């Protein structure tokens, strides 16, 4: 299965011309586990890097896999441990944003890399017993014009993977 996911990420990167990431949650972080370069201004994100789970579309997709009790605990911890210059997360607003992402089957917002936007979708990766996220990231101006198209391509690729 892992080979299939890597192939899917590479194929998607070639089709959309943007960086494609596979990531997982590691406590309060999004941990990048694979990066496929789409060739157009490749992202500087590297496998193994970790970023705050609450501040990106891939992180939102990962948090949306949590039940309400776990989500409340995680947001409380993120708020308690945040840097002083970072605004606290409003739990009810964040829960509403997660609900909207679940309804749409995709999460959009900042990417993991600086100056990037992302569309992220959940991947249930049973072989690893893990929940992963597939994220397409690129410069904000370019990605904002292509969110729907990119989400459709991602959905088709993930549907094909599941069959």
PDB file of C-alpha atoms in Angstrom:
ATOM      1  CA  UNK A   1       0.000   0.000   0.000  1.00  0.00           C
ATOM      2  CA  UNK A   2       2.797   2.446   0.867  1.00  0.00           C
ATOM      3  CA  UNK A   3       4.159   2.123  -2.646  1.00  0.00           C
ATOM      4  CA  UNK A   4       0.686   2.779  -3.992  1.00  0.00           C
ATOM      5  CA  UNK A   5       0.349   5.977  -1.939  1.00  0.00           C
ATOM      6  CA  UNK A   6       3.765   7.232  -3.010  1.00  0.00           C
ATOM      7  CA  UNK A   7       2.894   6.520  -6.647  1.00  0.00           C
ATOM      8  CA  UNK A   8      -0.421   8.318  -6.209  1.00  0.00           C
ATOM      9  CA  UNK A   9       1.359  11.381  -4.722  1.00  0.00           C
ATOM     10  CA  UNK A  10       3.917  11.455  -7.546  1.00  0.00           C
ATOM     11  CA  UNK A  11       1.275  11.059 -10.255  1.00  0.00           C
ATOM     12  CA  UNK A  12      -0.872  13.790  -8.729  1.00  0.00           C
ATOM     13  CA  UNK A  13       2.154  16.129  -8.481  1.00  0.00           C
ATOM     14  CA  UNK A  14       2.857  15.580 -12.183  1.00  0.00           C
ATOM     15  CA  UNK A  15      -0.775  16.248 -13.151  1.00  0.00           C
ATOM     16  CA  UNK A  16      -1.306  19.392 -11.050  1.00  0.00           C
ATOM     17  CA  UNK A  17       2.246  20.735 -11.284  1.00  0.00           C
ATOM     18  CA  UNK A  18       2.338  21.498  -7.546  1.00  0.00           C
ATOM     19  CA  UNK A  19       3.928  19.922  -4.501  1.00  0.00           C
ATOM     20  CA  UNK A  20       2.032  16.987  -3.006  1.00  0.00           C
ATOM     21  CA  UNK A  21       2.580  15.939   0.589  1.00  0.00           C
ATOM     22  CA  UNK A  22       1.629  12.901   2.612  1.00  0.00           C
ATOM     23  CA  UNK A  23       1.441  13.769   6.292  1.00  0.00           C
ATOM     24  CA  UNK A  24       0.323  12.331   9.607  1.00  0.00           C
ATOM     25  CA  UNK A  25      -0.427  13.727  13.036  1.00  0.00           C
ATOM     26  CA  UNK A  26       2.253  13.463  15.685  1.00  0.00           C
ATOM     27  CA  UNK A  27       0.596  14.759  18.871  1.00  0.00           C
ATOM     28  CA  UNK A  28       0.201  18.521  18.266  1.00  0.00           C
ATOM     29  CA  UNK A  29       2.096  18.546  14.987  1.00  0.00           C
ATOM     30  CA  UNK A  30       1.621  17.699  11.340  1.00  0.00           C
ATOM     31  CA  UNK A  31       4.563  15.512  10.375  1.00  0.00           C
ATOM     32  CA  UNK A  32       5.459  15.366   6.697  1.00  0.00           C
ATOM     33  CA  UNK A  33       6.277  11.810   5.664  1.00  0.00           C
ATOM     34  CA  UNK A  34       6.603  12.177   1.881  1.00  0.00           C
ATOM     35  CA  UNK A  35       7.023  15.058  -0.584  1.00  0.00           C
ATOM     36  CA  UNK A  36       6.404  14.761  -4.335  1.00  0.00           C
ATOM     37  CA  UNK A  37       7.694  17.729  -6.340  1.00  0.00           C
ATOM     38  CA  UNK A  38       5.357  18.957  -9.060  1.00  0.00           C
ATOM     39  CA  UNK A  39       8.112  20.956 -10.741  1.00  0.00           C
ATOM     40  CA  UNK A  40       6.689  24.508 -10.453  1.00  0.00           C
ATOM     41  CA  UNK A  41       8.376  26.365  -7.610  1.00  0.00           C
ATOM     42  CA  UNK A  42       8.795  23.269  -5.451  1.00  0.00           C
ATOM     43  CA  UNK A  43       7.947  23.634  -1.777  1.00  0.00           C
ATOM     44  CA  UNK A  44      10.761  23.800   0.714  1.00  0.00           C
ATOM     45  CA  UNK A  45       9.023  21.304   2.983  1.00  0.00           C
ATOM     46  CA  UNK A  46      11.053  18.167   3.643  1.00  0.00           C
ATOM     47  CA  UNK A  47      10.037  14.743   4.986  1.00  0.00           C
ATOM     48  CA  UNK A  48      10.303  14.646   8.759  1.00  0.00           C
ATOM     49  CA  UNK A  49       9.446  18.314   9.255  1.00  0.00           C
ATOM     50  CA  UNK A  50       6.775  19.080  11.817  1.00  0.00           C
ATOM     51  CA  UNK A  51       4.429  22.063  12.044  1.00  0.00           C
ATOM     52  CA  UNK A  52       1.613  23.063  14.408  1.00  0.00           C
ATOM     53  CA  UNK A  53      -1.416  20.900  13.585  1.00  0.00           C
ATOM     54  CA  UNK A  54      -3.945  23.717  13.994  1.00  0.00           C
ATOM     55  CA  UNK A  55      -2.423  26.220  11.552  1.00  0.00           C
ATOM     56  CA  UNK A  56      -2.757  24.541   8.144  1.00  0.00           C
ATOM     57  CA  UNK A  57      -5.240  22.750   5.901  1.00  0.00           C
ATOM     58  CA  UNK A  58      -3.413  19.407   6.312  1.00  0.00           C
ATOM     59  CA  UNK A  59      -3.562  19.878  10.078  1.00  0.00           C
ATOM     60  CA  UNK A  60      -7.273  20.619   9.955  1.00  0.00           C
ATOM     61  CA  UNK A  61      -7.858  17.440   7.939  1.00  0.00           C
ATOM     62  CA  UNK A  62      -5.946  15.470  10.560  1.00  0.00           C
ATOM     63  CA  UNK A  63      -7.750  17.092  13.500  1.00  0.00           C
ATOM     64  CA  UNK A  64     -11.100  16.410  11.842  1.00  0.00           C
ATOM     65  CA  UNK A  65     -10.406  12.702  12.335  1.00  0.00           C
ATOM     66  CA  UNK A  66     -10.658  13.225  16.117  1.00  0.00           C
ATOM     67  CA  UNK A  67     -13.866  12.809  18.063  1.00  0.00           C
ATOM     68  CA  UNK A  68     -15.335  15.815  19.900  1.00  0.00           C
ATOM     69  CA  UNK A  69     -13.771  14.950  23.270  1.00  0.00           C
ATOM     70  CA  UNK A  70     -10.293  14.454  21.779  1.00  0.00           C
ATOM     71  CA  UNK A  71     -10.615  17.617  19.692  1.00  0.00           C
ATOM     72  CA  UNK A  72     -11.520  19.666  22.752  1.00  0.00           C
ATOM     73  CA  UNK A  73      -8.506  18.269  24.623  1.00  0.00           C
ATOM     74  CA  UNK A  74      -6.157  18.974  21.699  1.00  0.00           C
ATOM     75  CA  UNK A  75      -7.352  22.549  21.167  1.00  0.00           C
ATOM     76  CA  UNK A  76      -7.038  23.227  24.894  1.00  0.00           C
ATOM     77  CA  UNK A  77      -3.469  21.954  24.819  1.00  0.00           C
ATOM     78  CA  UNK A  78      -2.605  23.894  21.641  1.00  0.00           C
ATOM     79  CA  UNK A  79      -3.937  27.082  23.225  1.00  0.00           C
ATOM     80  CA  UNK A  80      -2.045  26.443  26.480  1.00  0.00           C
ATOM     81  CA  UNK A  81       1.251  25.763  24.692  1.00  0.00           C
ATOM     82  CA  UNK A  82       1.042  28.404  21.950  1.00  0.00           C
ATOM     83  CA  UNK A  83       3.705  31.118  21.643  1.00  0.00           C
ATOM     84  CA  UNK A  84       2.716  34.414  23.277  1.00  0.00           C
ATOM     85  CA  UNK A  85       2.491  36.217  19.929  1.00  0.00           C
ATOM     86  CA  UNK A  86       0.052  33.647  18.496  1.00  0.00           C
ATOM     87  CA  UNK A  87      -3.696  34.107  18.865  1.00  0.00           C
ATOM     88  CA  UNK A  88      -5.652  31.455  20.744  1.00  0.00           C
ATOM     89  CA  UNK A  89      -7.970  29.193  18.773  1.00  0.00           C
ATOM     90  CA  UNK A  90     -11.686  29.757  19.313  1.00  0.00           C
ATOM     91  CA  UNK A  91     -12.917  26.168  19.874  1.00  0.00           C
ATOM     92  CA  UNK A  92     -16.459  26.730  18.552  1.00  0.00           C
ATOM     93  CA  UNK A  93     -15.242  28.554  15.415  1.00  0.00           C
ATOM     94  CA  UNK A  94     -12.627  25.872  14.778  1.00  0.00           C
ATOM     95  CA  UNK A  95     -15.187  23.086  15.250  1.00  0.00           C
ATOM     96  CA  UNK A  96     -17.459  24.803  12.704  1.00  0.00           C
ATOM     97  CA  UNK A  97     -14.580  25.015  10.198  1.00  0.00           C
ATOM     98  CA  UNK A  98     -13.812  21.330  10.707  1.00  0.00           C
ATOM     99  CA  UNK A  99     -17.476  20.435  10.221  1.00  0.00           C
ATOM    100  CA  UNK A 100     -17.518  22.375   6.943  1.00  0.00           C
ATOM    101  CA  UNK A 101     -14.376  20.561   5.767  1.00  0.00           C
ATOM    102  CA  UNK A 102     -15.909  17.198   6.651  1.00  0.00           C
ATOM    103  CA  UNK A 103     -19.077  18.133   4.759  1.00  0.00           C
ATOM    104  CA  UNK A 104     -17.108  19.173   1.660  1.00  0.00           C
ATOM    105  CA  UNK A 105     -14.688  16.254   1.896  1.00  0.00           C
ATOM    106  CA  UNK A 106     -11.727  18.634   1.726  1.00  0.00           C
ATOM    107  CA  UNK A 107      -9.924  21.205   3.826  1.00  0.00           C
ATOM    108  CA  UNK A 108      -8.513  24.412   2.383  1.00  0.00           C
ATOM    109  CA  UNK A 109      -6.309  27.074   3.896  1.00  0.00           C
ATOM    110  CA  UNK A 110      -2.668  27.779   4.533  1.00  0.00           C
ATOM    111  CA  UNK A 111      -0.200  25.144   3.471  1.00  0.00           C
ATOM    112  CA  UNK A 112       2.628  23.810   5.574  1.00  0.00           C
ATOM    113  CA  UNK A 113       5.272  25.701   3.592  1.00  0.00           C
ATOM    114  CA  UNK A 114       5.655  29.477   3.966  1.00  0.00           C
ATOM    115  CA  UNK A 115       3.511  31.503   1.532  1.00  0.00           C
ATOM    116  CA  UNK A 116       1.560  28.469   0.377  1.00  0.00           C
ATOM    117  CA  UNK A 117      -2.094  27.534   0.198  1.00  0.00           C
ATOM    118  CA  UNK A 118      -3.318  23.978   0.355  1.00  0.00           C
ATOM    119  CA  UNK A 119      -6.191  21.663  -0.314  1.00  0.00           C
ATOM    120  CA  UNK A 120      -6.033  18.540   1.862  1.00  0.00           C
ATOM    121  CA  UNK A 121      -8.038  15.335   2.009  1.00  0.00           C
ATOM    122  CA  UNK A 122      -8.028  12.464   4.468  1.00  0.00           C
ATOM    123  CA  UNK A 123      -6.574   9.081   3.546  1.00  0.00           C
ATOM    124  CA  UNK A 124      -7.352   5.989   5.571  1.00  0.00           C
ATOM    125  CA  UNK A 125      -4.177   3.938   5.233  1.00  0.00           C
ATOM    126  CA  UNK A 126      -5.081   0.571   6.710  1.00  0.00           C
ATOM    127  CA  UNK A 127      -1.823  -1.212   5.985  1.00  0.00           C
ATOM    128  CA  UNK A 128       0.011   1.160   8.351  1.00  0.00           C
ATOM    129  CA  UNK A 129      -2.859   1.393  10.828  1.00  0.00           C
ATOM    130  CA  UNK A 130      -2.566   5.122  10.463  1.00  0.00           C
ATOM    131  CA  UNK A 131      -4.664   8.025   9.278  1.00  0.00           C
ATOM    132  CA  UNK A 132      -2.897  10.168   6.722  1.00  0.00           C
ATOM    133  CA  UNK A 133      -3.548  13.323   4.779  1.00  0.00           C
ATOM    134  CA  UNK A 134      -2.844  13.999   1.132  1.00  0.00           C
ATOM    135  CA  UNK A 135      -2.167  17.694   0.550  1.00  0.00           C
ATOM    136  CA  UNK A 136      -1.522  19.666  -2.635  1.00  0.00           C
ATOM    137  CA  UNK A 137       0.359  22.892  -1.925  1.00  0.00           C
ATOM    138  CA  UNK A 138       1.543  25.787  -4.011  1.00  0.00           C
ATOM    139  CA  UNK A 139       1.910  29.560  -3.948  1.00  0.00           C
ATOM    140  CA  UNK A 140      -1.239  31.134  -2.522  1.00  0.00           C
ATOM    141  CA  UNK A 141      -2.121  33.180  -5.642  1.00  0.00           C
ATOM    142  CA  UNK A 142      -1.842  30.185  -7.947  1.00  0.00           C
ATOM    143  CA  UNK A 143      -3.599  27.695  -5.656  1.00  0.00           C
ATOM    144  CA  UNK A 144      -6.546  29.942  -4.816  1.00  0.00           C
ATOM    145  CA  UNK A 145      -7.594  29.844  -8.485  1.00  0.00           C
ATOM    146  CA  UNK A 146      -7.430  26.036  -8.631  1.00  0.00           C
ATOM    147  CA  UNK A 147      -8.858  24.737  -5.348  1.00  0.00           C
ATOM    148  CA  UNK A 148     -11.985  23.123  -6.815  1.00  0.00           C
ATOM    149  CA  UNK A 149     -10.143  21.593  -9.763  1.00  0.00           C
ATOM    150  CA  UNK A 150      -7.367  20.270  -7.513  1.00  0.00           C
ATOM    151  CA  UNK A 151      -9.837  18.857  -4.981  1.00  0.00           C
ATOM    152  CA  UNK A 152     -11.642  17.018  -7.783  1.00  0.00           C
ATOM    153  CA  UNK A 153      -8.402  15.475  -9.054  1.00  0.00           C
ATOM    154  CA  UNK A 154      -7.475  14.437  -5.518  1.00  0.00           C
ATOM    155  CA  UNK A 155     -10.884  12.880  -4.905  1.00  0.00           C
ATOM    156  CA  UNK A 156     -10.655  10.908  -8.152  1.00  0.00           C
ATOM    157  CA  UNK A 157      -7.170   9.644  -7.280  1.00  0.00           C
ATOM    158  CA  UNK A 158      -8.223   8.604  -3.781  1.00  0.00           C
ATOM    159  CA  UNK A 159     -11.357   6.899  -5.102  1.00  0.00           C
ATOM    160  CA  UNK A 160      -9.221   4.946  -7.550  1.00  0.00           C
ATOM    161  CA  UNK A 161      -6.870   3.989  -4.694  1.00  0.00           C
ATOM    162  CA  UNK A 162      -9.777   2.648  -2.636  1.00  0.00           C
ATOM    163  CA  UNK A 163     -11.084   0.431  -5.434  1.00  0.00           C
TER     164      UNK A 163
END
